[in-house]
Coordinates of C-alpha atoms in Angstrom, one line a residue:
X1 CA 64.6 -18.1 7.2
X2 CA 64.5 -21.7 5.9
X3 CA 61.1 -23.1 4.8
X4 CA 60.5 -26.7 5.9
X5 CA 57.3 -28.8 5.5
X6 CA 57.0 -31.7 7.9
X7 CA 55.1 -34.6 6.3
X8 CA 53.3 -36.9 8.7
X9 CA 51.3 -40.0 8.6
X10 CA 47.5 -39.8 9.4
X11 CA 46.4 -38.9 12.9
X12 CA 46.3 -41.9 15.2
X13 CA 44.9 -42.0 18.7
X14 CA 47.2 -44.8 19.9
X15 CA 50.4 -43.9 17.9
X16 CA 52.0 -40.5 18.1
X17 CA 55.7 -41.1 18.9
X18 CA 56.9 -39.9 15.5
X19 CA 54.8 -36.8 15.7
X20 CA 55.9 -36.1 19.2
X21 CA 59.6 -36.3 18.2
X22 CA 59.3 -33.8 15.4
X23 CA 56.9 -31.5 17.3
X24 CA 59.6 -30.9 19.8
X25 CA 62.2 -30.4 17.1
X26 CA 59.9 -27.9 15.3
X27 CA 59.4 -26.0 18.6
X28 CA 63.1 -25.8 19.3
X29 CA 63.8 -24.5 15.8
X30 CA 61.0 -21.9 15.9
X31 CA 62.4 -18.6 14.8
X32 CA 65.1 -20.2 12.7
X33 CA 62.9 -22.4 10.5
X34 CA 59.6 -21.4 8.9
X35 CA 57.7 -24.7 9.4
X36 CA 54.5 -26.1 7.9
X37 CA 52.9 -29.5 8.1
X38 CA 51.2 -32.0 5.8
X39 CA 49.3 -35.0 7.1
X40 CA 48.4 -38.0 5.1
X41 CA 44.6 -38.0 4.7
X42 CA 43.3 -41.5 5.5
X43 CA 39.9 -40.6 4.0
X44 CA 41.5 -40.3 0.6
X45 CA 43.3 -42.9 -1.5
X46 CA 47.1 -43.1 -1.5
X47 CA 47.1 -41.9 -5.1
X48 CA 45.0 -38.9 -4.2
X49 CA 47.5 -38.1 -1.3
X50 CA 50.4 -38.3 -3.7
X51 CA 48.7 -35.9 -6.1
X52 CA 47.8 -33.5 -3.2
X53 CA 51.4 -33.4 -2.0
X54 CA 52.5 -32.0 -5.3
X55 CA 50.7 -28.8 -4.3
X56 CA 53.2 -28.1 -1.5
X57 CA 55.2 -24.8 -1.9
X58 CA 58.9 -24.9 -2.8
X59 CA 61.3 -25.5 0.0
X60 CA 62.6 -28.4 2.1
X61 CA 60.2 -31.3 2.6
X62 CA 60.8 -33.7 5.5
X63 CA 59.0 -37.0 5.4
X64 CA 59.0 -37.9 9.1
X65 CA 58.3 -41.6 8.9
X66 CA 55.9 -44.4 7.9
X67 CA 54.4 -42.8 4.7
X68 CA 57.6 -42.8 2.7
X69 CA 55.7 -43.4 -0.6
X70 CA 54.5 -39.8 -0.5
X71 CA 58.0 -38.7 -1.5
X72 CA 57.2 -39.9 -5.0
X73 CA 54.8 -37.0 -5.4
X74 CA 57.1 -34.3 -4.2
X75 CA 58.3 -31.8 -6.7
X76 CA 62.0 -30.8 -7.3
X77 CA 62.5 -29.4 -3.8
X78 CA 65.0 -30.7 -1.4
X79 CA 63.7 -33.8 0.3
X80 CA 64.6 -35.4 3.7
X81 CA 63.3 -38.8 4.6
X82 CA 63.6 -40.2 8.2
X83 CA 63.7 -44.0 8.6
X84 CA 62.9 -45.3 12.1
X85 CA 63.3 -49.0 11.6
X86 CA 63.0 -51.7 9.0
X87 CA 60.9 -54.1 11.0
X88 CA 57.8 -53.9 8.8
X89 CA 60.0 -54.2 5.7
X90 CA 61.5 -57.4 7.0
X91 CA 58.1 -58.8 8.2
X92 CA 56.6 -58.4 4.7
X93 CA 59.3 -60.7 3.2
X94 CA 57.0 -63.6 4.0
X95 CA 54.3 -62.1 1.7
X96 CA 56.1 -61.9 -1.7
X97 CA 53.5 -59.8 -3.6
X98 CA 53.1 -57.3 -0.7
X99 CA 56.8 -57.1 -0.3
X100 CA 57.4 -56.3 -3.9
X101 CA 55.0 -53.4 -3.8
X102 CA 56.3 -52.1 -0.4
X103 CA 60.0 -52.5 -1.6
X104 CA 59.4 -50.5 -4.7
X105 CA 56.9 -47.7 -3.7
X106 CA 57.6 -47.4 0.1
X107 CA 61.4 -47.7 0.0
X108 CA 63.3 -47.9 -3.3
X109 CA 61.7 -45.0 -5.2
X110 CA 61.4 -42.7 -2.2
X111 CA 65.1 -43.3 -1.2
X112 CA 66.1 -42.6 -4.8
X113 CA 64.3 -39.3 -4.7
X114 CA 65.6 -38.3 -1.2
X115 CA 68.5 -35.8 -1.0
X116 CA 69.2 -36.8 2.6
X117 CA 68.1 -39.9 4.5
X118 CA 68.2 -39.7 8.3
X119 CA 68.1 -42.8 10.4
X120 CA 67.7 -43.0 14.2
X121 CA 70.6 -45.4 15.0
X122 CA 73.7 -47.0 13.5
X123 CA 71.7 -50.3 13.7
X124 CA 69.0 -49.0 11.5
X125 CA 71.6 -47.6 9.1
X126 CA 73.3 -51.0 8.8
X127 CA 69.9 -52.7 8.1
X128 CA 69.0 -50.0 5.5
X129 CA 72.3 -50.1 3.6
X130 CA 72.2 -53.9 3.5
X131 CA 69.0 -53.6 1.5
X132 CA 69.6 -50.3 -0.3
X133 CA 73.4 -49.9 -0.7
X134 CA 72.9 -47.1 -3.3
X135 CA 71.8 -44.8 -0.5
X136 CA 75.2 -44.9 1.3
X137 CA 76.2 -41.3 0.6
X138 CA 72.8 -39.9 1.6
X139 CA 72.4 -41.5 5.0
X140 CA 73.0 -39.6 8.3
X141 CA 72.5 -40.9 11.8
X142 CA 70.4 -38.5 13.9
X143 CA 69.2 -40.0 17.2
X144 CA 65.8 -39.3 18.7
X145 CA 65.6 -36.6 21.4
X146 CA 64.3 -36.9 24.9
X147 CA 61.2 -34.7 25.2
X148 CA 61.6 -32.0 27.8
X149 CA 58.5 -33.2 29.7
X150 CA 60.5 -36.3 31.0
X151 CA 62.2 -34.6 33.9
X152 CA 64.2 -36.3 36.7
X153 CA 62.4 -37.2 39.9
X154 CA 64.4 -39.2 42.5
X155 CA 62.9 -42.5 43.6
X156 CA 63.4 -42.5 47.4
X157 CA 61.8 -45.9 48.1
X158 CA 60.5 -48.7 45.9
X159 CA 56.9 -49.8 45.8
X160 CA 56.0 -52.6 48.2
X161 CA 55.0 -54.6 45.2
X162 CA 57.7 -53.8 42.7
X163 CA 56.1 -52.0 39.7
X164 CA 57.6 -52.9 36.3
X165 CA 56.6 -50.7 33.4
X166 CA 56.6 -52.0 29.9
X167 CA 55.9 -49.6 27.0
X168 CA 54.6 -51.4 23.9
X169 CA 52.9 -54.7 23.4
X170 CA 53.6 -55.9 19.9
X171 CA 55.3 -59.3 19.3
X172 CA 58.7 -57.8 19.3
X173 CA 58.3 -56.1 22.7
X174 CA 58.9 -59.5 24.4
X175 CA 56.0 -59.3 26.9
X176 CA 55.6 -63.1 26.9
X177 CA 59.1 -63.6 28.4
X178 CA 58.5 -60.9 30.9
X179 CA 55.4 -62.6 32.1
X180 CA 57.3 -65.9 32.4
X181 CA 60.0 -64.2 34.4
X182 CA 57.7 -62.7 37.0
X183 CA 55.3 -65.5 37.6
X184 CA 55.3 -66.7 41.2
X185 CA 56.2 -63.2 42.4
X186 CA 54.2 -60.2 43.7
X187 CA 55.7 -57.9 41.0
X188 CA 53.2 -55.7 39.3
X189 CA 53.3 -55.3 35.5
X190 CA 52.2 -51.9 34.2
X191 CA 51.7 -52.3 30.5
X192 CA 51.2 -49.4 28.1
X193 CA 49.8 -50.9 24.9
X194 CA 47.3 -53.4 23.7
X195 CA 48.4 -56.9 24.7
X196 CA 46.9 -59.8 22.8
X197 CA 44.3 -62.1 24.4
X198 CA 46.8 -64.8 24.9
X199 CA 49.1 -62.5 27.0
X200 CA 46.2 -61.3 29.1
X201 CA 45.0 -64.8 29.7
X202 CA 48.5 -65.9 30.7
X203 CA 48.8 -63.1 33.3
X204 CA 45.4 -64.0 34.7
X205 CA 46.3 -67.7 34.8
X206 CA 49.6 -67.0 36.6
X207 CA 47.8 -64.6 39.0
X208 CA 50.2 -61.8 38.0
X209 CA 49.3 -58.3 39.2
X210 CA 48.9 -56.1 36.1
X211 CA 47.4 -52.9 34.7
X212 CA 46.9 -52.1 31.1
X213 CA 46.5 -48.7 29.4
X214 CA 46.8 -47.3 25.9
X215 CA 46.6 -44.1 24.0
X216 CA 48.4 -42.1 26.7
X217 CA 49.4 -38.4 26.4
X218 CA 52.9 -37.5 27.2
X219 CA 51.7 -36.2 30.6
X220 CA 50.1 -39.5 31.4
X221 CA 53.2 -41.5 30.2
X222 CA 55.4 -39.3 32.4
X223 CA 53.2 -40.2 35.3
X224 CA 53.8 -43.9 34.5
X225 CA 57.5 -43.4 34.6
X226 CA 57.2 -41.6 38.0
X227 CA 55.1 -44.4 39.4
X228 CA 57.2 -47.3 38.2
X229 CA 60.3 -48.8 39.8
X230 CA 61.9 -50.3 36.7
X231 CA 61.4 -50.0 33.0
X232 CA 61.5 -53.3 31.1
X233 CA 62.3 -52.8 27.4
X234 CA 64.1 -55.9 26.4
X235 CA 62.6 -56.2 22.9
X236 CA 63.5 -58.7 20.3
X237 CA 64.2 -55.9 17.9
X238 CA 63.9 -52.1 17.7
X239 CA 65.0 -49.3 15.4
X240 CA 65.8 -47.1 18.4
X241 CA 64.0 -47.5 21.8
X242 CA 62.6 -44.2 23.0
X243 CA 61.4 -45.5 26.4
X244 CA 65.0 -46.3 27.3
X245 CA 66.1 -42.7 27.3
X246 CA 62.8 -41.4 28.6
X247 CA 63.0 -43.6 31.7
X248 CA 66.6 -42.8 32.2
X249 CA 65.9 -39.1 32.0
X250 CA 63.2 -39.5 34.7
X251 CA 65.6 -41.4 36.9
X252 CA 64.3 -45.0 36.6
X253 CA 66.7 -48.0 35.9
X254 CA 66.2 -49.8 32.6
X255 CA 66.4 -53.5 31.7
X256 CA 67.0 -53.8 28.0
X257 CA 68.3 -56.2 25.4
X258 CA 72.0 -56.8 24.8
X259 CA 71.5 -56.6 21.0
X260 CA 70.9 -54.1 18.2
X261 CA 69.7 -50.6 18.6
X262 CA 68.9 -51.1 22.3
X263 CA 72.5 -52.0 23.1
X264 CA 73.6 -49.0 21.0
X265 CA 71.3 -46.6 22.8
X266 CA 71.9 -47.9 26.3
X267 CA 75.4 -49.2 26.1
X268 CA 76.6 -50.0 29.7
X269 CA 74.1 -47.6 31.4
X270 CA 71.2 -50.2 31.7
X271 CA 70.9 -53.8 32.9
X272 CA 71.5 -55.8 29.7
X273 CA 69.9 -59.2 29.1
X274 CA 69.5 -61.7 26.4
X275 CA 65.8 -61.0 25.5
X276 CA 64.8 -64.7 25.1
X277 CA 66.5 -65.8 28.3
X278 CA 63.8 -65.8 31.0
X279 CA 66.2 -66.7 33.8
X280 CA 68.4 -63.7 32.9
X281 CA 65.4 -61.4 32.9
X282 CA 64.3 -62.6 36.4
X283 CA 67.8 -62.2 37.7
X284 CA 68.0 -58.6 36.4
X285 CA 64.7 -57.7 38.0
X286 CA 65.6 -59.3 41.4
X287 CA 69.0 -57.6 41.4
X288 CA 67.4 -54.1 41.1
X289 CA 64.7 -55.0 43.6
X290 CA 67.0 -56.3 46.3
X291 CA 70.0 -53.9 46.2
X292 CA 69.2 -50.2 46.4
X293 CA 72.8 -49.3 46.0
X294 CA 73.0 -51.1 42.7
X295 CA 69.6 -49.6 41.7
X296 CA 70.9 -46.1 42.3
X297 CA 74.1 -46.8 40.4
X298 CA 72.1 -47.8 37.3
X299 CA 69.9 -44.7 37.7
X300 CA 73.0 -42.5 37.8
X301 CA 74.5 -44.1 34.7
X302 CA 71.2 -43.7 32.9
X303 CA 71.0 -40.0 33.7
X304 CA 74.4 -39.5 32.1
X305 CA 73.3 -41.4 29.1
X306 CA 70.0 -39.6 28.6
X307 CA 71.8 -36.2 28.6
X308 CA 73.4 -37.2 25.2
X309 CA 69.9 -37.1 23.6
X310 CA 68.9 -33.6 24.6
X311 CA 66.6 -31.7 22.2
X312 CA 69.1 -28.9 21.8
X313 CA 71.7 -31.3 20.3
X314 CA 69.3 -33.2 18.1
X315 CA 67.6 -30.0 16.8
X316 CA 70.9 -28.6 15.9
X317 CA 71.7 -31.7 13.8
X318 CA 68.5 -31.3 11.8
X319 CA 69.1 -27.6 11.4
X320 CA 72.5 -28.2 10.0
X321 CA 71.0 -30.6 7.4
X322 CA 68.3 -28.0 6.5
X323 CA 71.0 -25.3 6.1
X324 CA 73.1 -27.6 3.9
X325 CA 70.1 -28.3 1.6
X326 CA 69.0 -24.7 1.6
X327 CA 72.5 -23.6 0.4

């Protein structure tokens, strides 16, 4: 049996997508892989965590995301590092000193030490190799899986007040343009995240129906997908876009961006829009709201797309990497 230690960031009440992805991978590989876990301890310094991680037993170490710098402390075992996106890396370029530290300790040295680097999309791979070309021969694309909980449920009739779900509220999630697109309608925005005060004030000023929730469990998020009519996920940038395939697996049509990883993940199975074009966003929502045949067609395409991201397929890809390193 192959020994694998999954290395996670600290526990977070409102952020658990990375943990959720690898928890289902671990469960699927149970019996084939002898897995352990190591969590970054936020009560200790980063240096202390790096020293602690040196105590891990021999085997394969898999740094699952966010805390790449811990790779520096790993001993001469086989190391896998998963990169989800480079958004934070790009953001820090406006802060030169922080960027230098992050570039060296979070990215350059860990990537040098990694035996295999997995990325969640071809888009992320391209961004990574543009900055770290030396890693070319180490990089593999392994997409994220749809969690089994997100099961299909047919939407027979739409809500009287169309319910639009948005998952995430950071600047890149494009909530502001969605708000602009639905003002003057009776559409209901259901936001999972923590919108800033400006966005909340804007929804109130435009008298937009809305609900806000955060820190949801997978069961609660699944209920959000069941309740909604449409998922809006037309971000400015993403490393992958989990809500796209989750909503498609449940049987809800998706409006997403015609750029980057979102286009890569959805292809022609979602309604594609230019994320900064408010008129396009409004047209996309109206088209789904007003034509049930078109609505059902997008749902059908989405179901086919989501099937490509099954946990069985993704777990097998990780298992093949572990076998390769173990040999």
